[in-house]
PDB file of N, CA and C in Angstrom:
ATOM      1  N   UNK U   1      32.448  21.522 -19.583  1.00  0.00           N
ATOM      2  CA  UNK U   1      32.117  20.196 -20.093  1.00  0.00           C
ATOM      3  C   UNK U   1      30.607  20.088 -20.232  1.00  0.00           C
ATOM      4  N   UNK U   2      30.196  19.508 -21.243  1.00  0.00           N
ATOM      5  CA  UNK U   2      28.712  19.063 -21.701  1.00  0.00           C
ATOM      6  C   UNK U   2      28.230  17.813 -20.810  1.00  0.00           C
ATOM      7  N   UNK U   3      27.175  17.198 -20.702  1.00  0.00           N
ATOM      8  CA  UNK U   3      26.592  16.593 -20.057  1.00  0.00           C
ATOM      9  C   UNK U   3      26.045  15.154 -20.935  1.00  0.00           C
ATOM     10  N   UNK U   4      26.934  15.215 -21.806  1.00  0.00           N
ATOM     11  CA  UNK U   4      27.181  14.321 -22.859  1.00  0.00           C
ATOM     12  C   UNK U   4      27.487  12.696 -21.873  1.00  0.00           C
ATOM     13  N   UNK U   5      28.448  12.876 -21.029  1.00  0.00           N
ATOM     14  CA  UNK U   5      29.107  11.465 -20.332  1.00  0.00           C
ATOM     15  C   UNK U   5      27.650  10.875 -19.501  1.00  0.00           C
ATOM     16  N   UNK U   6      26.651  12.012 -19.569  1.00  0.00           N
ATOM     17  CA  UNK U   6      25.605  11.250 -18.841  1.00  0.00           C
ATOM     18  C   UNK U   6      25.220   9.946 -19.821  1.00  0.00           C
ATOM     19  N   UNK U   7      25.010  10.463 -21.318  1.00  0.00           N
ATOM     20  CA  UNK U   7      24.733   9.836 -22.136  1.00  0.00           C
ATOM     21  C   UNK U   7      25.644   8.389 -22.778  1.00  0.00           C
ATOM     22  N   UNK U   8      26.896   8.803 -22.469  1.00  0.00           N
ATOM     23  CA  UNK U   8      27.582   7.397 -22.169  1.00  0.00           C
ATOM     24  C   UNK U   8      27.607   6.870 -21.554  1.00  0.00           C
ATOM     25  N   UNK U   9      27.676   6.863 -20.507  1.00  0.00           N
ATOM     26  CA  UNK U   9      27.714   6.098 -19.398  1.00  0.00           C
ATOM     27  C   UNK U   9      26.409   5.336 -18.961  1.00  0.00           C
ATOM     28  N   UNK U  10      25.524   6.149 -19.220  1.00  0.00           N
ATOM     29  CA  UNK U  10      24.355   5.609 -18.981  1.00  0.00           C
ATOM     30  C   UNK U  10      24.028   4.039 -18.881  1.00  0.00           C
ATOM     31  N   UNK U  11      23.198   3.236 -17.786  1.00  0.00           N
ATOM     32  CA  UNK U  11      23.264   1.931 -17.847  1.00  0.00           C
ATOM     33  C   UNK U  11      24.339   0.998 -18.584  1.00  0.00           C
ATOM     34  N   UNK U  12      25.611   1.557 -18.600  1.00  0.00           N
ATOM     35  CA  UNK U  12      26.763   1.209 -19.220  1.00  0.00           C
ATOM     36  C   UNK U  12      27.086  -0.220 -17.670  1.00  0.00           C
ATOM     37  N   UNK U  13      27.126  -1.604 -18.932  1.00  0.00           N
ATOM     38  CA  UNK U  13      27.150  -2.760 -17.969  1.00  0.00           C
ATOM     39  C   UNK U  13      28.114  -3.384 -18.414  1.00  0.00           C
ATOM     40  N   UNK U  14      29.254  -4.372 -18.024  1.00  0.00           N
ATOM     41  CA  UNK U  14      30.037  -5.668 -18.446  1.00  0.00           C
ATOM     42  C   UNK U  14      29.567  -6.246 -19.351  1.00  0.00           C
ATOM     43  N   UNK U  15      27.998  -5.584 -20.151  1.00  0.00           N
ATOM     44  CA  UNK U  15      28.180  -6.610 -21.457  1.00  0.00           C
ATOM     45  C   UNK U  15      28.725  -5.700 -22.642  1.00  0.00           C
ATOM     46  N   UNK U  16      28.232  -4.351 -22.142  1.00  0.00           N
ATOM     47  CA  UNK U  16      28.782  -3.720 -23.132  1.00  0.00           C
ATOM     48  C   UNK U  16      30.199  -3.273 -23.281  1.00  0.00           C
ATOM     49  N   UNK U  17      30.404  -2.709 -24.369  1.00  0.00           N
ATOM     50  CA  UNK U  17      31.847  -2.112 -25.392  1.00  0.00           C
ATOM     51  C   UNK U  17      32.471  -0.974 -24.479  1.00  0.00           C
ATOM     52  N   UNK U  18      33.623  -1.267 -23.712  1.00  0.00           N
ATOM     53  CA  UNK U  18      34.327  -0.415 -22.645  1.00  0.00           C
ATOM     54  C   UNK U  18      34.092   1.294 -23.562  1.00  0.00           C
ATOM     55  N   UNK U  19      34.186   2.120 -23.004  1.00  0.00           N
ATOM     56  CA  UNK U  19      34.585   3.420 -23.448  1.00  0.00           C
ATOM     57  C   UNK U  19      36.298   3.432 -23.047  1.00  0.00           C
ATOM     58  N   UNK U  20      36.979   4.204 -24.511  1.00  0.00           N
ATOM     59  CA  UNK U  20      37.767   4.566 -24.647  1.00  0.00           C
ATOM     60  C   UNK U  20      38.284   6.295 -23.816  1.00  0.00           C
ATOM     61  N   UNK U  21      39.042   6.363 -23.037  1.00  0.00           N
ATOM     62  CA  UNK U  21      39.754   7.161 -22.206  1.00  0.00           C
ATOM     63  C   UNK U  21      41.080   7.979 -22.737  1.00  0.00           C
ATOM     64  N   UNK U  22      41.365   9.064 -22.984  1.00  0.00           N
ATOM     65  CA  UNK U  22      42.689   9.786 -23.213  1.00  0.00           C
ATOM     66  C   UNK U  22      42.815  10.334 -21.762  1.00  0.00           C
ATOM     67  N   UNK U  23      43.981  10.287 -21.342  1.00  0.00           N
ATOM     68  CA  UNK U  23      44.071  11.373 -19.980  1.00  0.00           C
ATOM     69  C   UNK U  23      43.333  12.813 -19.792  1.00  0.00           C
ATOM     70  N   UNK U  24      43.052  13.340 -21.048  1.00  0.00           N
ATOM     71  CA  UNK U  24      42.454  14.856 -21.020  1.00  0.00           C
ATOM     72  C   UNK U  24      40.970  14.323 -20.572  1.00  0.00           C
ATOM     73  N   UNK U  25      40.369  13.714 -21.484  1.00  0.00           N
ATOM     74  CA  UNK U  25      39.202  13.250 -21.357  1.00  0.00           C
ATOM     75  C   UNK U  25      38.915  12.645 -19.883  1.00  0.00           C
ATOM     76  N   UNK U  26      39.703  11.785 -19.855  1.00  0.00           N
ATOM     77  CA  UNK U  26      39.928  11.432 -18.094  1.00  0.00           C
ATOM     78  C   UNK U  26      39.847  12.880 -17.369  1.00  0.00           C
ATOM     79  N   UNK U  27      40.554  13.982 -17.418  1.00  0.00           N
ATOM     80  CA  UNK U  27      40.844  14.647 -16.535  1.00  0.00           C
ATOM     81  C   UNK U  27      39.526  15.591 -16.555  1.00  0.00           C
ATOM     82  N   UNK U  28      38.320  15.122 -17.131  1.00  0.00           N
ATOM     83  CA  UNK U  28      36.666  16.203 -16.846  1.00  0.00           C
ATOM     84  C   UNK U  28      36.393  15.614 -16.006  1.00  0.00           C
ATOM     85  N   UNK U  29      36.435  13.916 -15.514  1.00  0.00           N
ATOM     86  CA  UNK U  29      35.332  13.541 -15.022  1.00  0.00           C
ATOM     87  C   UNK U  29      36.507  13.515 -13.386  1.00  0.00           C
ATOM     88  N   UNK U  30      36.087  14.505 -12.422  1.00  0.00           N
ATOM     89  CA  UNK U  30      37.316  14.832 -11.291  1.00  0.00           C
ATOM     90  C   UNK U  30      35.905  14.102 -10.213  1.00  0.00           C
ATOM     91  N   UNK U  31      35.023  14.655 -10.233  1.00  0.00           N
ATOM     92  CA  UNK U  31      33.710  14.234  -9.103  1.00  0.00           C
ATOM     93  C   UNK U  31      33.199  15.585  -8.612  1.00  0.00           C
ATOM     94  N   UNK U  32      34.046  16.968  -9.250  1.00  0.00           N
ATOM     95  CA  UNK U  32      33.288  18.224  -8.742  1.00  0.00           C
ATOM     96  C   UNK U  32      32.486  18.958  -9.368  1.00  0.00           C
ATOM     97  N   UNK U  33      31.423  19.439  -8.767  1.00  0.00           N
ATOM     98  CA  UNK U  33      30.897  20.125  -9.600  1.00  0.00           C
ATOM     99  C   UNK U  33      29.608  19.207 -10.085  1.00  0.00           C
ATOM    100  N   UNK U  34      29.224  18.410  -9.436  1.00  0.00           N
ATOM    101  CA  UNK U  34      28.178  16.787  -9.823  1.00  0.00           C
ATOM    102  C   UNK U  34      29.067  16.534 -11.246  1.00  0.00           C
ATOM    103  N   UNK U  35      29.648  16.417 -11.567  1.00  0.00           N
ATOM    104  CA  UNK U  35      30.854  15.225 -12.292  1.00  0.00           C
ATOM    105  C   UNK U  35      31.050  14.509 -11.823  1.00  0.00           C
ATOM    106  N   UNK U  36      30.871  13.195 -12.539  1.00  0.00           N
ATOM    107  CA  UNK U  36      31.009  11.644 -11.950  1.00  0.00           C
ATOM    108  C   UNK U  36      32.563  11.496 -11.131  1.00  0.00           C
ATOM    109  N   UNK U  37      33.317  10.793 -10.957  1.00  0.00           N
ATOM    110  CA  UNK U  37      34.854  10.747 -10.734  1.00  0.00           C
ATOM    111  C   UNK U  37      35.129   9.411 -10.871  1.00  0.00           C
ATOM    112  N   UNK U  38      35.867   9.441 -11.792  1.00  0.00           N
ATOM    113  CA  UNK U  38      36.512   8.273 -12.454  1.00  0.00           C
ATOM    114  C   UNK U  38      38.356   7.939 -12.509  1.00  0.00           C
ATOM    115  N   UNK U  39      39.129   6.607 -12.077  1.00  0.00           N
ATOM    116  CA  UNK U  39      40.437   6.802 -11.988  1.00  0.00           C
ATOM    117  C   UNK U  39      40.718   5.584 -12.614  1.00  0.00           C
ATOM    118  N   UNK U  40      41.833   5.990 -13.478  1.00  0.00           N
ATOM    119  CA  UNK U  40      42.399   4.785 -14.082  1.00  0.00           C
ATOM    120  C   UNK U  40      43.585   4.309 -13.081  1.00  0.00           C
ATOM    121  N   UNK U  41      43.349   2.596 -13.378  1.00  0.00           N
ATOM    122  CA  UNK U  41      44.643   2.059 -12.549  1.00  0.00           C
ATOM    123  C   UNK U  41      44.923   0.968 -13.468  1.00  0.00           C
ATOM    124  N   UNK U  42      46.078   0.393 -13.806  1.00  0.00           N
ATOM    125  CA  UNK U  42      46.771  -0.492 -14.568  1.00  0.00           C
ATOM    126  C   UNK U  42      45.788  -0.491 -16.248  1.00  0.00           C
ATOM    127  N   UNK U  43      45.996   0.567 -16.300  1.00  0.00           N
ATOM    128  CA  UNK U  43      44.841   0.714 -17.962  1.00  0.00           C
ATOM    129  C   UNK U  43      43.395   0.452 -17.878  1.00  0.00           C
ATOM    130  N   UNK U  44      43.069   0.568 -16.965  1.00  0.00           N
ATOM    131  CA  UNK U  44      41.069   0.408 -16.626  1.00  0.00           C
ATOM    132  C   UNK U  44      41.078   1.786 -16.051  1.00  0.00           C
ATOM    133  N   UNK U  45      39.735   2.219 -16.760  1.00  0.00           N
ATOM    134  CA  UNK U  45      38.556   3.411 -16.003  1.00  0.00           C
ATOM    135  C   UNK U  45      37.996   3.020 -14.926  1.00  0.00           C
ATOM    136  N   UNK U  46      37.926   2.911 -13.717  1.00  0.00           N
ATOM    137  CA  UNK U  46      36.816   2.953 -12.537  1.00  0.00           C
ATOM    138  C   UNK U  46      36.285   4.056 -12.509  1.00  0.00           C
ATOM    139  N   UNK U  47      34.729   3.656 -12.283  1.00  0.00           N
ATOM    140  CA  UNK U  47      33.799   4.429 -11.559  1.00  0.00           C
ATOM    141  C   UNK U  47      33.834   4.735 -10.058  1.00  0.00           C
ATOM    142  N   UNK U  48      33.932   5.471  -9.766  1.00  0.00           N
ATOM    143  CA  UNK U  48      34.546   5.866  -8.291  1.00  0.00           C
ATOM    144  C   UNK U  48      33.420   6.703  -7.471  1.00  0.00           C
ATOM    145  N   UNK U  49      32.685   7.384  -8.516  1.00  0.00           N
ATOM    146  CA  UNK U  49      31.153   8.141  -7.785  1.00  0.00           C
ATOM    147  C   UNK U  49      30.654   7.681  -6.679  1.00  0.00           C
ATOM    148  N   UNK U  50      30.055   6.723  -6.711  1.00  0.00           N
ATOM    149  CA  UNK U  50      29.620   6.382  -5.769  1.00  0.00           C
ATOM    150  C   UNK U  50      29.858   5.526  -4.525  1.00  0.00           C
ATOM    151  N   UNK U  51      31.544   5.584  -4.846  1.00  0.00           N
ATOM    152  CA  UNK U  51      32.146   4.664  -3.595  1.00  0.00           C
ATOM    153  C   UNK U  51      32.791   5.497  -2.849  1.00  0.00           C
ATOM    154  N   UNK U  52      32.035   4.827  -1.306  1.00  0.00           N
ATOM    155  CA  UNK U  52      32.498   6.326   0.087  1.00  0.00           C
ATOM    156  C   UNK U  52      33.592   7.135  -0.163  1.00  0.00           C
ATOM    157  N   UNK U  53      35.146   6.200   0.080  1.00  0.00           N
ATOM    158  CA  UNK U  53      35.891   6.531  -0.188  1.00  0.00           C
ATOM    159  C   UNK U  53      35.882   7.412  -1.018  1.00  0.00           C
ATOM    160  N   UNK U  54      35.495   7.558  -1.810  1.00  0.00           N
ATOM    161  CA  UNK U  54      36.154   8.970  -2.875  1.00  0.00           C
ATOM    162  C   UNK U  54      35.029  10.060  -3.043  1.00  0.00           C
ATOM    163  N   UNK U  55      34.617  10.020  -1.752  1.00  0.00           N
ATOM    164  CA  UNK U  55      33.639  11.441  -1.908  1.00  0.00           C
ATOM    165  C   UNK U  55      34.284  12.561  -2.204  1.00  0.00           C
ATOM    166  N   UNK U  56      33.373  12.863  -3.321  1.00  0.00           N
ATOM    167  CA  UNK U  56      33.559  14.274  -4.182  1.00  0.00           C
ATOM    168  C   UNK U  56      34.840  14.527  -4.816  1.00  0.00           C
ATOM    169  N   UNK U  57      35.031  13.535  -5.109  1.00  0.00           N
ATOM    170  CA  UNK U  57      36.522  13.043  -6.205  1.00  0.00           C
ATOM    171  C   UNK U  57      37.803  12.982  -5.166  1.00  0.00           C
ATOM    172  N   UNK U  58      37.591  12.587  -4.199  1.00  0.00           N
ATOM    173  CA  UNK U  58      38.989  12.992  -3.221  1.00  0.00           C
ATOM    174  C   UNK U  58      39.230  12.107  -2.565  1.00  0.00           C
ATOM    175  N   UNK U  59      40.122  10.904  -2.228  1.00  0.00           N
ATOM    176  CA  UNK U  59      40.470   9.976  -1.597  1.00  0.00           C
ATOM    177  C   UNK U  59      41.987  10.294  -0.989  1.00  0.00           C
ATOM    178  N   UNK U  60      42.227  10.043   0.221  1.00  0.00           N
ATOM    179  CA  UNK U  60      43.110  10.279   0.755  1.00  0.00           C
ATOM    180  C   UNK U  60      44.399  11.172   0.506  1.00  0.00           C
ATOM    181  N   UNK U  61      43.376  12.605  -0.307  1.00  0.00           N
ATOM    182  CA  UNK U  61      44.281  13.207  -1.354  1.00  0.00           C
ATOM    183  C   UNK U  61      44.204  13.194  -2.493  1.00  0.00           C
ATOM    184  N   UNK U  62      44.279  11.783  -2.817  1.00  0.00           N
ATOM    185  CA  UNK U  62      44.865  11.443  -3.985  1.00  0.00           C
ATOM    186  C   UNK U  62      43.159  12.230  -4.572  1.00  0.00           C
ATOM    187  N   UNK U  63      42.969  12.859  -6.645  1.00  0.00           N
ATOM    188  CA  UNK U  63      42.692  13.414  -7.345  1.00  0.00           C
ATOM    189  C   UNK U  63      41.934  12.039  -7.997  1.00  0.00           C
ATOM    190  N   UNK U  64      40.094  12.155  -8.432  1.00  0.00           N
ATOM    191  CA  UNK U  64      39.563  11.758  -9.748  1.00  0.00           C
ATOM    192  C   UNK U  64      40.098  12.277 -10.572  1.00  0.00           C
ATOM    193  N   UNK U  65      39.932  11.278 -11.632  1.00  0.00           N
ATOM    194  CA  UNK U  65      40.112  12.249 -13.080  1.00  0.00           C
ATOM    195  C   UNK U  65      41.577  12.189 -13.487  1.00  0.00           C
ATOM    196  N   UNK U  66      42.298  11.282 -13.164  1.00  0.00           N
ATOM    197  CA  UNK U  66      43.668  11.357 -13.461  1.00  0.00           C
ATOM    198  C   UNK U  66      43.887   9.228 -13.127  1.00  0.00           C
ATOM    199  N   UNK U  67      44.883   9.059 -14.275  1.00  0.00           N
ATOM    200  CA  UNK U  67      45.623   7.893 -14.114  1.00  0.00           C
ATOM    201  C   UNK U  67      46.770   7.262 -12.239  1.00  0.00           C
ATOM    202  N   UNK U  68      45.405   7.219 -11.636  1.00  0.00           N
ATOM    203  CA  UNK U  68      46.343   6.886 -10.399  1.00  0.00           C
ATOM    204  C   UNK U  68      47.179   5.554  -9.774  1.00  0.00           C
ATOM    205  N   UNK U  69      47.489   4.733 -11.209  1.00  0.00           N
ATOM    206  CA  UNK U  69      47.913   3.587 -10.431  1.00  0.00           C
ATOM    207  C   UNK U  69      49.208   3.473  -9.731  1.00  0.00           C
ATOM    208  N   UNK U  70      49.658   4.564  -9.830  1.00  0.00           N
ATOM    209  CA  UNK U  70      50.923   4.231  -9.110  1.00  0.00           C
ATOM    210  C   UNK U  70      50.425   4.165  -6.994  1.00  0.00           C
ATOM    211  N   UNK U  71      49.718   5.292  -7.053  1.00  0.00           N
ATOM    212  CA  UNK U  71      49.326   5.436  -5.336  1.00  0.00           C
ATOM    213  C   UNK U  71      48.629   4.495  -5.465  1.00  0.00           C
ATOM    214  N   UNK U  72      47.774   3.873  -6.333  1.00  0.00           N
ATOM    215  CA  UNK U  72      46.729   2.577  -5.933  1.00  0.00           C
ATOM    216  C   UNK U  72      47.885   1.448  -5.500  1.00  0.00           C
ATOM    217  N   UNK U  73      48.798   1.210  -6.404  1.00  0.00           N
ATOM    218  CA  UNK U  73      49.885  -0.038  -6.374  1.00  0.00           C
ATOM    219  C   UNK U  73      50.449  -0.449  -4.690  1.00  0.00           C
ATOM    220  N   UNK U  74      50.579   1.194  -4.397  1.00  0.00           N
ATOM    221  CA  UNK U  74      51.644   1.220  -2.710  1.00  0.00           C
ATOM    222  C   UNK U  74      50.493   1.294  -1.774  1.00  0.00           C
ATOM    223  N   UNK U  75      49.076   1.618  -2.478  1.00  0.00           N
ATOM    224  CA  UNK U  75      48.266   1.582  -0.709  1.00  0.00           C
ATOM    225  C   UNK U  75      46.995   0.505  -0.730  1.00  0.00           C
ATOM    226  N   UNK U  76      47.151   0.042  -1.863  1.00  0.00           N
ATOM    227  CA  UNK U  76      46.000  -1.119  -2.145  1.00  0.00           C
ATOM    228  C   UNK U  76      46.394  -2.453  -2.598  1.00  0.00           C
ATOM    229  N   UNK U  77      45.634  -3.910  -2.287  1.00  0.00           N
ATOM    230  CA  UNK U  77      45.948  -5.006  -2.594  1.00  0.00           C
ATOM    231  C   UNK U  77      44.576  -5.033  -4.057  1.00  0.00           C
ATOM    232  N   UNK U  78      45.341  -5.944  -5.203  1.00  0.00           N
ATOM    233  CA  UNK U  78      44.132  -5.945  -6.365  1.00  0.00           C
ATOM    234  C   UNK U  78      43.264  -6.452  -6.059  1.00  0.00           C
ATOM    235  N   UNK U  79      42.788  -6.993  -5.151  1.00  0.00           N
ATOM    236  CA  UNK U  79      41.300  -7.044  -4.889  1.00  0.00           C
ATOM    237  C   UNK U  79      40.213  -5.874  -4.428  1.00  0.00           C
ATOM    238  N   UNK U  80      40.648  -5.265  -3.525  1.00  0.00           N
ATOM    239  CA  UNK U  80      40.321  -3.581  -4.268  1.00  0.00           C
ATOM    240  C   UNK U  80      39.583  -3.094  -5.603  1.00  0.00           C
ATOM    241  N   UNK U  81      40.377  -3.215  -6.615  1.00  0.00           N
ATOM    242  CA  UNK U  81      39.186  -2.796  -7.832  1.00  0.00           C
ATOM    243  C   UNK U  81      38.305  -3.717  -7.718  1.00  0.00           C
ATOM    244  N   UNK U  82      37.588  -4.964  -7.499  1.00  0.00           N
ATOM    245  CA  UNK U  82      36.497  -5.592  -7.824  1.00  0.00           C
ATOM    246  C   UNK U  82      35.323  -5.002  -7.193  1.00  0.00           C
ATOM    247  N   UNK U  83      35.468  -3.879  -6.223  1.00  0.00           N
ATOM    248  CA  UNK U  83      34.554  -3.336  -5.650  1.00  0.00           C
ATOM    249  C   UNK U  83      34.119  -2.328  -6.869  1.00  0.00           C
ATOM    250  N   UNK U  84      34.879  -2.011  -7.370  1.00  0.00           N
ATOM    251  CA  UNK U  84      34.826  -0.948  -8.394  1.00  0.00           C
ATOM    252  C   UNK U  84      34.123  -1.040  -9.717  1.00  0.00           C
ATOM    253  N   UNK U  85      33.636  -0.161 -10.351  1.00  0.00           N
ATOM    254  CA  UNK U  85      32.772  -0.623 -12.032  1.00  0.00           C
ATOM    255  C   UNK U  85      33.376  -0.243 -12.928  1.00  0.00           C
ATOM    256  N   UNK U  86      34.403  -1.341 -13.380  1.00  0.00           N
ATOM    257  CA  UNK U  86      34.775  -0.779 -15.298  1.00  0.00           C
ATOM    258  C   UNK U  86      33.937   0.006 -15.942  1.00  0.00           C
ATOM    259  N   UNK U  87      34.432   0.791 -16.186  1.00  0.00           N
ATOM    260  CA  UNK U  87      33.774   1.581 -17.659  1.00  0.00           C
ATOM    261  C   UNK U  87      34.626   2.020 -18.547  1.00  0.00           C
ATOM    262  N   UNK U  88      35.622   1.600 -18.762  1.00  0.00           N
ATOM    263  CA  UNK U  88      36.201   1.829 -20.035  1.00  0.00           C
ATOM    264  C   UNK U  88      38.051   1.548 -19.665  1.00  0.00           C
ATOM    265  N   UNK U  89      38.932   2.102 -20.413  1.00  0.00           N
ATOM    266  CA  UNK U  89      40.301   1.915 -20.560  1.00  0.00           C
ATOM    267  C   UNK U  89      40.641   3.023 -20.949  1.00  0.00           C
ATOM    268  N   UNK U  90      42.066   2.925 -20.595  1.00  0.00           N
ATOM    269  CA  UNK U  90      42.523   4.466 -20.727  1.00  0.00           C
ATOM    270  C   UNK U  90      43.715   3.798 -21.677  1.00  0.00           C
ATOM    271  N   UNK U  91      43.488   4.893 -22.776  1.00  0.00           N
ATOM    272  CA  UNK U  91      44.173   4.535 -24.226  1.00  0.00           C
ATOM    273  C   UNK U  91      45.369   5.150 -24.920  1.00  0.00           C
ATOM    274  N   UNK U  92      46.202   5.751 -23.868  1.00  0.00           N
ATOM    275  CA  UNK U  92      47.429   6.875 -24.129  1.00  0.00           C
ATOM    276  C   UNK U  92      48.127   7.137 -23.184  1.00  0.00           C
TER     277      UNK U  92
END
């Protein structure tokens, strides 16, 4: 993978235009390798990098870089993502 997502993501804020997500595309950004780690849950991208929990793409197992809302659904209440930073939607 290119170093391109630096360039998207970059100062990427709630005012701007979500980035669009395919699962493949989802599945570069894992957190290894200094790759950000990003997880979709109910059709949103979170940024996950820099939250403890998911050091180095790995949370209780569970994998960055992949559509995880089903394990988010059974071990988290939705207030949970607000800790988290949209950056985009996952579109497939």
């Amino acid at each position: 993978m290119d170093d391109s997502w630096r360039r998207k993501t970059a100062g990427l804020t709630g005012q701007q235009e979500l980035l669009e997500f395919t699962r493949a595309m989802l599945s570069q950004f894992d957190g290894q390798e200094g790759r950000p780690a990003y997880v979709a849950v109910n059709g949103m991208v979170y940024d996950v990098t820099d939250f403890p929990p998911w050091s180095g793409g790995i949370h209780n197992g569970i994998l960055a870089g992949a559509d995880q809302t089903m394990y988010f659904n059974i071990c988290h209440k939705p207030e949970q993502l607000g800790k988290m930073r949209i950056i985009g939607r996952l579109v497939d």
